[in-house]
């Protein structure tokens, strides 16, 4: 199976305190795959090319992930996340590529995330400024039956934990927010 990870250069978008080594083995100092709480689990998160679009806001660079032969890998299945999150106590990151809208749209075209993951994915690609990808998701996925879910998940993502730190991330976020509200209004009328 092919694995990938997105990061901001050599730092994770989930935790910027750890600097990854590239083309070398990274060994987790915290690894408890039997933990009940994901924060206690430890290790390194990564995904597959077919699922990574949901996590695209975690970085501007995509890496191939190699799993060393002596590493442990856990397929994390959580109700709050689309299947496709993996963790390991050891990974090697190779082949860094800066993500742009063209790469994001290709990841979107081959994605196999479940439909209920697209509202957060729309928010993630918007925060990263991937306009073609965001507008394609709107065109392909939003309809009168799910606009309320998209808006609810959009707002949850943008105002996460009451921080309001994503709603003004860039011009595209404001534009997509307006498009969503316009779709909702046209359906309500």
Short mmCIF file of N, CA and C in Angstrom, two decimals, residues 8-9 22 29 31 51 54 66 71 74 95 98 113 123 125 157 160 165 168 174 180 185:
data_model
loop_
_atom_site.label_atom_id
_atom_site.label_comp_id
_atom_site.label_asym_id
_atom_site.label_seq_id
_atom_site.Cartn_x
_atom_site.Cartn_y
_atom_site.Cartn_z
N UNK A 8 3.99 21.07 6.76
CA UNK A 8 4.56 22.36 6.39
C UNK A 8 6.07 22.19 6.42
N UNK A 9 6.64 21.99 5.25
CA UNK A 9 8.06 21.68 5.10
C UNK A 9 8.40 20.45 5.92
N UNK A 22 14.13 14.06 6.88
CA UNK A 22 13.72 13.63 5.55
C UNK A 22 14.74 12.61 5.04
N UNK A 29 8.92 8.94 20.06
CA UNK A 29 9.28 8.80 21.48
C UNK A 29 8.07 8.37 22.31
N UNK A 31 4.72 6.00 21.93
CA UNK A 31 4.03 5.02 21.10
C UNK A 31 3.26 4.07 22.01
N UNK A 51 -7.08 9.18 0.34
CA UNK A 51 -7.75 9.76 1.51
C UNK A 51 -7.12 11.08 1.98
N UNK A 54 -8.64 14.97 2.61
CA UNK A 54 -9.34 15.42 3.83
C UNK A 54 -8.38 16.10 4.80
N UNK A 66 7.50 5.84 3.75
CA UNK A 66 8.01 4.47 3.73
C UNK A 66 7.98 3.95 5.17
N UNK A 71 8.84 -1.62 11.86
CA UNK A 71 7.87 -0.66 12.43
C UNK A 71 6.53 -1.34 12.69
N UNK A 74 -0.69 0.91 12.63
CA UNK A 74 -2.05 0.73 13.08
C UNK A 74 -2.96 1.48 12.12
N UNK A 95 10.63 12.15 -1.13
CA UNK A 95 10.01 12.74 -2.31
C UNK A 95 9.08 13.91 -2.00
N UNK A 98 5.74 20.30 -3.28
CA UNK A 98 4.87 21.39 -2.84
C UNK A 98 3.48 21.17 -3.43
N UNK A 113 -12.80 9.13 -0.11
CA UNK A 113 -13.36 9.45 1.21
C UNK A 113 -14.88 9.35 1.14
N UNK A 123 -13.76 22.77 3.41
CA UNK A 123 -13.17 23.78 4.30
C UNK A 123 -11.64 23.72 4.25
N UNK A 125 -9.57 22.57 1.83
CA UNK A 125 -8.97 23.06 0.59
C UNK A 125 -9.16 24.57 0.46
N UNK A 157 -15.51 23.82 11.25
CA UNK A 157 -14.11 23.85 10.85
C UNK A 157 -13.52 25.26 10.97
N UNK A 160 -13.32 26.52 14.75
CA UNK A 160 -12.97 25.39 15.63
C UNK A 160 -12.52 25.85 17.00
N UNK A 165 -10.05 31.31 13.92
CA UNK A 165 -8.78 31.61 13.26
C UNK A 165 -8.71 31.17 11.81
N UNK A 168 -10.97 33.88 8.42
CA UNK A 168 -10.30 34.96 7.69
C UNK A 168 -8.94 34.52 7.14
N UNK A 174 -13.59 33.49 2.31
CA UNK A 174 -14.72 34.41 2.27
C UNK A 174 -15.59 34.18 1.05
N UNK A 180 -21.67 29.36 -0.36
CA UNK A 180 -22.49 28.43 0.43
C UNK A 180 -23.76 29.11 0.93
N UNK A 185 -29.61 30.15 0.52
CA UNK A 185 -30.69 31.11 0.30
C UNK A 185 -31.53 30.72 -0.91
#
